Amino acid sequence: MGQGFTTRAVHQAGRRDEATRAATFPIYQTSTFGQETPGHPTEYQGRALSYARSENPTRTVLEESLAQVEEANHGLAFASGLAAVTCVMNSLSAGDRVLACADLYGGCYRMFTQVYAKLGIRFDFVETTDLSKLEAALAEPAALVWLESPSNPLLNVTDLAGACALAKSAGALALVDNTFATPYLQQPLKLGADVVLHSTTKYLNGHADVVNGALVMDSEDLWRRFKFVQNACGLIPGPQDCYLVIRGLKTLALRMDRHCNNARQVVDWLEAHPRVTRVYYPGLSAHPGHDTAKKQMKDFGAMLSFEVEGGLEPARKVMERFRLFTLAESLGCVQSLVNHPASMTHASVPRDVRLAVGISDGLVRLSIGIEDIDDILADLEQALSA
Ligand SMILES: *Cc1c(COP(=O)(O)O)cnc(C)c1O
């Protein structure tokens, strides 16, 4: 049997700096590496060190650590989650068709419809929570199926094993954006995905001090294909950011246990509150994706959304009153955040599209942090008492 999740995460893929045996892998803050004789780069960690866009030892340790926590063969790190998305898009060709889940991350929606549609890639959006709709959409060939579960901000759950099997039988690659779940709670490669994407800006780094992204895969061919684009298009993160994500990964399991435990208590509290009309959280047995989430996730995560009675204006007042929660975009950090999808994270999605997928103007999204639960509940209490 292999090592446990936290053992793997703490030991940074078994890598040590060979020159010094430093306990923590150092930051190689350099743009290039000297060569003894022309055309013969130094070999280190099995990689040829020539220019730091192509290889940097700190980045290699992050990439191997990412692969280890997902129990995958290969990982690649990027300057942001969207740089990882860019890498996937740049590996496609004009004329390719991408089938994406209807309520995908707003930044991906913007990139697909406003950047890559212009370059001849075709995008269709489908409610992947209903596999029969995905199956029907796959009657027309697709190069790639883009999945997200739980989704943002409504926490919709897609049966990943079912969706990946449909993609495979239609000859399409299956990609899962696993940012909300993290590899601690969900491992899509084991459910049949070909590629896993992360905005490591969120839980994997976890401390709201880095923007960074990742792709993880088993296939050597896919790894080579994406690694080529990573270098050819210069989508790489700097070594300092890589170091911070390596550090964040080491405590992922501990943080996630606490995040999930806190979120469960917040959900119970919100469910009992007279001003809250609806709570979206896959851990609720009434949630339509509850049984699927239970099957494919270790726990239900710490992202949740709710609606305040009266819609936008009362919700706006509540959001302005939070003191402990920071009103901000992003998620998955140690401190609790509150977000208004309609005017913040999903403002790039047209209002009619937003409403059609169920993101109402009064929807409030919470990213529950690891603070003491009594303090979190006290802040909610005073914010909702307005
Ligand atoms: C934040 C996020 C992204 C984009 O990542 P960045 O690091 O902000 O570029 C992609 N997908 C999901 C689900 C996200 O939450």
CSV table of N, CA and C in Angstrom, one decimal, residues 176-257:
chain,number,residue,atom,x,y,z
A,176,VAL,N,-11.6,17.6,-15.8
A,176,VAL,CA,-12.4,18.0,-14.6
A,176,VAL,C,-11.6,19.2,-13.9
A,177,ASP,N,-12.3,20.3,-13.7
A,177,ASP,CA,-11.8,21.4,-12.9
A,177,ASP,C,-12.1,21.0,-11.5
A,178,ASN,N,-11.1,20.6,-10.7
A,178,ASN,CA,-11.3,20.1,-9.4
A,178,ASN,C,-11.0,21.1,-8.3
A,179,THR,N,-11.0,22.4,-8.7
A,179,THR,CA,-10.7,23.4,-7.7
A,179,THR,C,-11.5,23.4,-6.4
A,180,PHE,N,-12.8,23.3,-6.6
A,180,PHE,CA,-13.7,23.3,-5.4
A,180,PHE,C,-13.5,22.1,-4.5
A,181,ALA,N,-13.2,21.0,-5.0
A,181,ALA,CA,-13.2,19.8,-4.2
A,181,ALA,C,-11.8,19.5,-3.6
A,182,THR,N,-10.7,19.8,-4.4
A,182,THR,CA,-9.3,19.5,-4.0
A,182,THR,C,-9.1,18.0,-4.1
A,183,PRO,N,-7.8,17.6,-4.4
A,183,PRO,CA,-7.6,16.1,-4.4
A,183,PRO,C,-7.8,15.4,-3.1
A,184,TYR,N,-7.9,16.1,-2.0
A,184,TYR,CA,-8.1,15.5,-0.7
A,184,TYR,C,-9.6,14.9,-0.7
A,185,LEU,N,-10.5,15.6,-1.3
A,185,LEU,CA,-11.9,15.2,-1.2
A,185,LEU,C,-12.3,14.5,-2.5
A,186,GLN,N,-11.6,14.6,-3.6
A,186,GLN,CA,-12.1,14.0,-4.8
A,186,GLN,C,-11.0,13.8,-5.8
A,187,GLN,N,-10.8,12.6,-6.4
A,187,GLN,CA,-9.8,12.4,-7.3
A,187,GLN,C,-10.3,11.9,-8.7
A,188,PRO,N,-10.6,12.9,-9.6
A,188,PRO,CA,-11.3,12.6,-10.8
A,188,PRO,C,-10.5,11.6,-11.7
A,189,LEU,N,-9.2,11.5,-11.7
A,189,LEU,CA,-8.5,10.6,-12.5
A,189,LEU,C,-9.0,9.2,-12.2
A,190,LYS,N,-9.3,8.9,-11.0
A,190,LYS,CA,-9.8,7.6,-10.6
A,190,LYS,C,-11.2,7.3,-11.0
A,191,LEU,N,-11.9,8.4,-11.4
A,191,LEU,CA,-13.3,8.3,-11.9
A,191,LEU,C,-13.3,8.3,-13.4
A,192,GLY,N,-12.2,8.3,-14.0
A,192,GLY,CA,-12.1,8.2,-15.5
A,192,GLY,C,-11.7,9.5,-16.2
A,193,ALA,N,-11.4,10.6,-15.5
A,193,ALA,CA,-11.0,11.8,-16.2
A,193,ALA,C,-9.6,11.6,-16.8
A,194,ASP,N,-9.3,12.3,-17.9
A,194,ASP,CA,-8.0,12.3,-18.5
A,194,ASP,C,-7.1,13.4,-17.9
A,195,VAL,N,-7.7,14.5,-17.6
A,195,VAL,CA,-6.9,15.7,-17.1
A,195,VAL,C,-7.7,16.3,-15.9
A,196,VAL,N,-6.9,16.7,-14.9
A,196,VAL,CA,-7.5,17.4,-13.8
A,196,VAL,C,-6.9,18.8,-13.8
A,197,LEU,N,-7.7,19.8,-13.6
A,197,LEU,CA,-7.3,21.2,-13.6
A,197,LEU,C,-7.5,21.8,-12.2
A,198,HIS,N,-6.6,22.6,-11.7
A,198,HIS,CA,-6.8,23.3,-10.5
A,198,HIS,C,-6.4,24.8,-10.6
A,199,SER,N,-7.2,25.6,-10.0
A,199,SER,CA,-6.7,26.9,-9.6
A,199,SER,C,-6.1,26.7,-8.3
A,200,THR,N,-4.8,26.6,-8.2
A,200,THR,CA,-4.1,26.3,-6.9
A,200,THR,C,-4.1,27.6,-6.1
A,201,THR,N,-4.5,28.7,-6.7
A,201,THR,CA,-4.7,29.9,-6.0
A,201,THR,C,-5.6,29.7,-4.8
A,202,LYS,N,-6.5,28.7,-4.9
A,202,LYS,CA,-7.6,28.5,-3.9
A,202,LYS,C,-7.1,27.5,-2.8
A,203,TYR,N,-7.7,26.4,-2.6
A,203,TYR,CA,-7.4,25.5,-1.4
A,203,TYR,C,-5.9,25.0,-1.5
A,204,LEU,N,-5.4,24.7,-2.7
A,204,LEU,CA,-4.1,24.0,-2.7
A,204,LEU,C,-3.0,24.8,-2.1
A,205,ASN,N,-3.0,26.1,-2.4
A,205,ASN,CA,-2.1,27.0,-1.7
A,205,ASN,C,-2.8,27.4,-0.4
A,206,GLY,N,-4.0,27.9,-0.4
A,206,GLY,CA,-4.8,28.0,0.8
A,206,GLY,C,-4.6,29.2,1.6
A,207,HIS,N,-3.7,30.1,1.3
A,207,HIS,CA,-3.4,31.2,2.2
A,207,HIS,C,-3.6,32.6,1.6
A,208,ALA,N,-4.3,32.6,0.4
A,208,ALA,CA,-4.6,33.9,-0.2
A,208,ALA,C,-3.4,34.8,-0.5
A,209,ASP,N,-2.3,34.1,-0.8
A,209,ASP,CA,-1.1,35.0,-1.1
A,209,ASP,C,-0.4,34.6,-2.4
A,210,VAL,N,-1.1,33.9,-3.3
A,210,VAL,CA,-0.5,33.4,-4.6
A,210,VAL,C,-1.6,33.3,-5.6
A,211,VAL,N,-1.3,33.5,-6.9
A,211,VAL,CA,-2.2,33.1,-8.0
A,211,VAL,C,-1.4,32.1,-8.8
A,212,ASN,N,-2.0,30.9,-9.0
A,212,ASN,CA,-1.2,29.8,-9.5
A,212,ASN,C,-2.2,28.7,-10.0
A,213,GLY,N,-1.7,27.9,-11.0
A,213,GLY,CA,-2.6,26.9,-11.5
A,213,GLY,C,-1.9,25.6,-11.8
A,214,ALA,N,-2.7,24.5,-12.1
A,214,ALA,CA,-2.1,23.2,-12.3
A,214,ALA,C,-2.9,22.4,-13.3
A,215,LEU,N,-2.2,21.5,-14.0
A,215,LEU,CA,-2.8,20.4,-14.7
A,215,LEU,C,-2.2,19.1,-14.2
A,216,VAL,N,-3.0,18.1,-14.0
A,216,VAL,CA,-2.5,16.8,-13.6
A,216,VAL,C,-3.0,15.7,-14.5
A,217,MET,N,-2.2,14.7,-14.8
A,217,MET,CA,-2.7,13.7,-15.7
A,217,MET,C,-1.8,12.4,-15.6
A,218,ASP,N,-2.4,11.3,-16.1
A,218,ASP,CA,-1.6,10.0,-16.0
A,218,ASP,C,-0.9,9.8,-17.4
A,219,SER,N,-1.5,10.2,-18.5
A,219,SER,CA,-0.9,9.9,-19.8
A,219,SER,C,0.3,10.7,-20.1
A,220,GLU,N,1.4,9.9,-20.5
A,220,GLU,CA,2.6,10.5,-20.9
A,220,GLU,C,2.5,11.4,-22.1
A,221,ASP,N,1.6,10.9,-23.0
A,221,ASP,CA,1.4,11.7,-24.3
A,221,ASP,C,0.8,13.1,-24.0
A,222,LEU,N,-0.2,13.0,-23.1
A,222,LEU,CA,-0.9,14.3,-22.7
A,222,LEU,C,0.1,15.2,-22.0
A,223,TRP,N,0.8,14.6,-21.1
A,223,TRP,CA,1.8,15.4,-20.4
A,223,TRP,C,2.8,16.1,-21.4
A,224,ARG,N,3.3,15.4,-22.3
A,224,ARG,CA,4.2,16.0,-23.3
A,224,ARG,C,3.5,17.1,-24.1
A,225,ARG,N,2.3,16.8,-24.5
A,225,ARG,CA,1.5,17.8,-25.3
A,225,ARG,C,1.3,19.1,-24.5
A,226,PHE,N,1.0,19.0,-23.2
A,226,PHE,CA,0.7,20.2,-22.4
A,226,PHE,C,2.0,20.9,-22.0
A,227,LYS,N,3.0,20.1,-21.8
A,227,LYS,CA,4.3,20.6,-21.4
A,227,LYS,C,5.0,21.4,-22.5
A,228,PHE,N,4.7,20.9,-23.7
A,228,PHE,CA,5.2,21.7,-24.9
A,228,PHE,C,4.5,23.1,-24.9
A,229,VAL,N,3.2,23.1,-24.7
A,229,VAL,CA,2.5,24.4,-24.8
A,229,VAL,C,2.9,25.3,-23.6
A,230,GLN,N,3.1,24.7,-22.4
A,230,GLN,CA,3.5,25.4,-21.2
A,230,GLN,C,4.8,26.2,-21.5
A,231,ASN,N,5.7,25.6,-22.2
A,231,ASN,CA,7.0,26.2,-22.5
A,231,ASN,C,6.9,27.1,-23.7
A,232,ALA,N,6.2,26.6,-24.8
A,232,ALA,CA,6.1,27.4,-26.0
A,232,ALA,C,5.3,28.7,-25.9
A,233,CYS,N,4.3,28.7,-25.0
A,233,CYS,CA,3.5,29.9,-24.8
A,233,CYS,C,3.9,30.6,-23.5
A,234,GLY,N,4.9,30.1,-22.7
A,234,GLY,CA,5.4,30.8,-21.6
A,234,GLY,C,4.4,31.0,-20.5
A,235,LEU,N,3.7,29.9,-20.1
A,235,LEU,CA,2.6,30.0,-19.2
A,235,LEU,C,3.0,29.7,-17.7
A,236,ILE,N,4.3,29.8,-17.5
A,236,ILE,CA,4.8,29.3,-16.2
A,236,ILE,C,4.7,30.2,-15.0
A,237,PRO,N,4.7,29.6,-13.8
A,237,PRO,CA,4.7,30.4,-12.6
A,237,PRO,C,6.2,30.7,-12.2
A,238,GLY,N,6.4,31.8,-11.4
A,238,GLY,CA,7.7,32.0,-10.9
A,238,GLY,C,8.0,31.1,-9.7
A,239,PRO,N,9.3,30.9,-9.4
A,239,PRO,CA,9.7,29.9,-8.4
A,239,PRO,C,9.2,30.3,-7.0
A,240,GLN,N,9.1,31.6,-6.7
A,240,GLN,CA,8.7,32.0,-5.3
A,240,GLN,C,7.2,31.5,-5.1
A,241,ASP,N,6.4,31.7,-6.2
A,241,ASP,CA,5.0,31.2,-6.1
A,241,ASP,C,4.9,29.7,-6.0
A,242,CYS,N,5.8,29.0,-6.7
A,242,CYS,CA,5.9,27.5,-6.6
A,242,CYS,C,6.2,27.1,-5.2
A,243,TYR,N,7.1,27.8,-4.6
A,243,TYR,CA,7.5,27.4,-3.2
A,243,TYR,C,6.3,27.6,-2.3
A,244,LEU,N,5.5,28.7,-2.4
A,244,LEU,CA,4.4,28.9,-1.5
A,244,LEU,C,3.3,27.8,-1.7
A,245,VAL,N,3.1,27.4,-3.0
A,245,VAL,CA,2.1,26.3,-3.2
A,245,VAL,C,2.6,25.0,-2.6
A,246,ILE,N,3.9,24.7,-2.8
A,246,ILE,CA,4.5,23.5,-2.2
A,246,ILE,C,4.2,23.5,-0.7
A,247,ARG,N,4.4,24.7,0.0
A,247,ARG,CA,4.2,24.8,1.4
A,247,ARG,C,2.7,24.6,1.8
A,248,GLY,N,1.8,25.2,1.0
A,248,GLY,CA,0.4,25.1,1.2
A,248,GLY,C,-0.1,23.7,1.2
A,249,LEU,N,0.4,22.9,0.1
A,249,LEU,CA,0.0,21.5,-0.1
A,249,LEU,C,0.2,20.7,1.2
A,250,LYS,N,1.3,21.0,1.9
A,250,LYS,CA,1.6,20.1,3.1
A,250,LYS,C,0.5,20.1,4.1
A,251,THR,N,-0.3,21.1,4.2
A,251,THR,CA,-1.3,21.1,5.3
A,251,THR,C,-2.7,21.0,4.7
A,252,LEU,N,-2.8,20.6,3.4
A,252,LEU,CA,-4.1,20.6,2.7
A,252,LEU,C,-5.1,19.8,3.5
A,253,ALA,N,-4.7,18.6,3.9
A,253,ALA,CA,-5.7,17.7,4.5
A,253,ALA,C,-6.2,18.2,5.9
A,254,LEU,N,-5.3,18.8,6.6
A,254,LEU,CA,-5.7,19.4,7.9
A,254,LEU,C,-6.6,20.5,7.7
A,255,ARG,N,-6.3,21.4,6.8
A,255,ARG,CA,-7.1,22.5,6.5
A,255,ARG,C,-8.5,22.1,6.0
A,256,MET,N,-8.5,21.1,5.1
A,256,MET,CA,-9.8,20.7,4.5
A,256,MET,C,-10.7,20.0,5.6
A,257,ASP,N,-10.2,19.3,6.5
A,257,ASP,CA,-11.0,18.7,7.6
A,257,ASP,C,-11.7,19.8,8.3
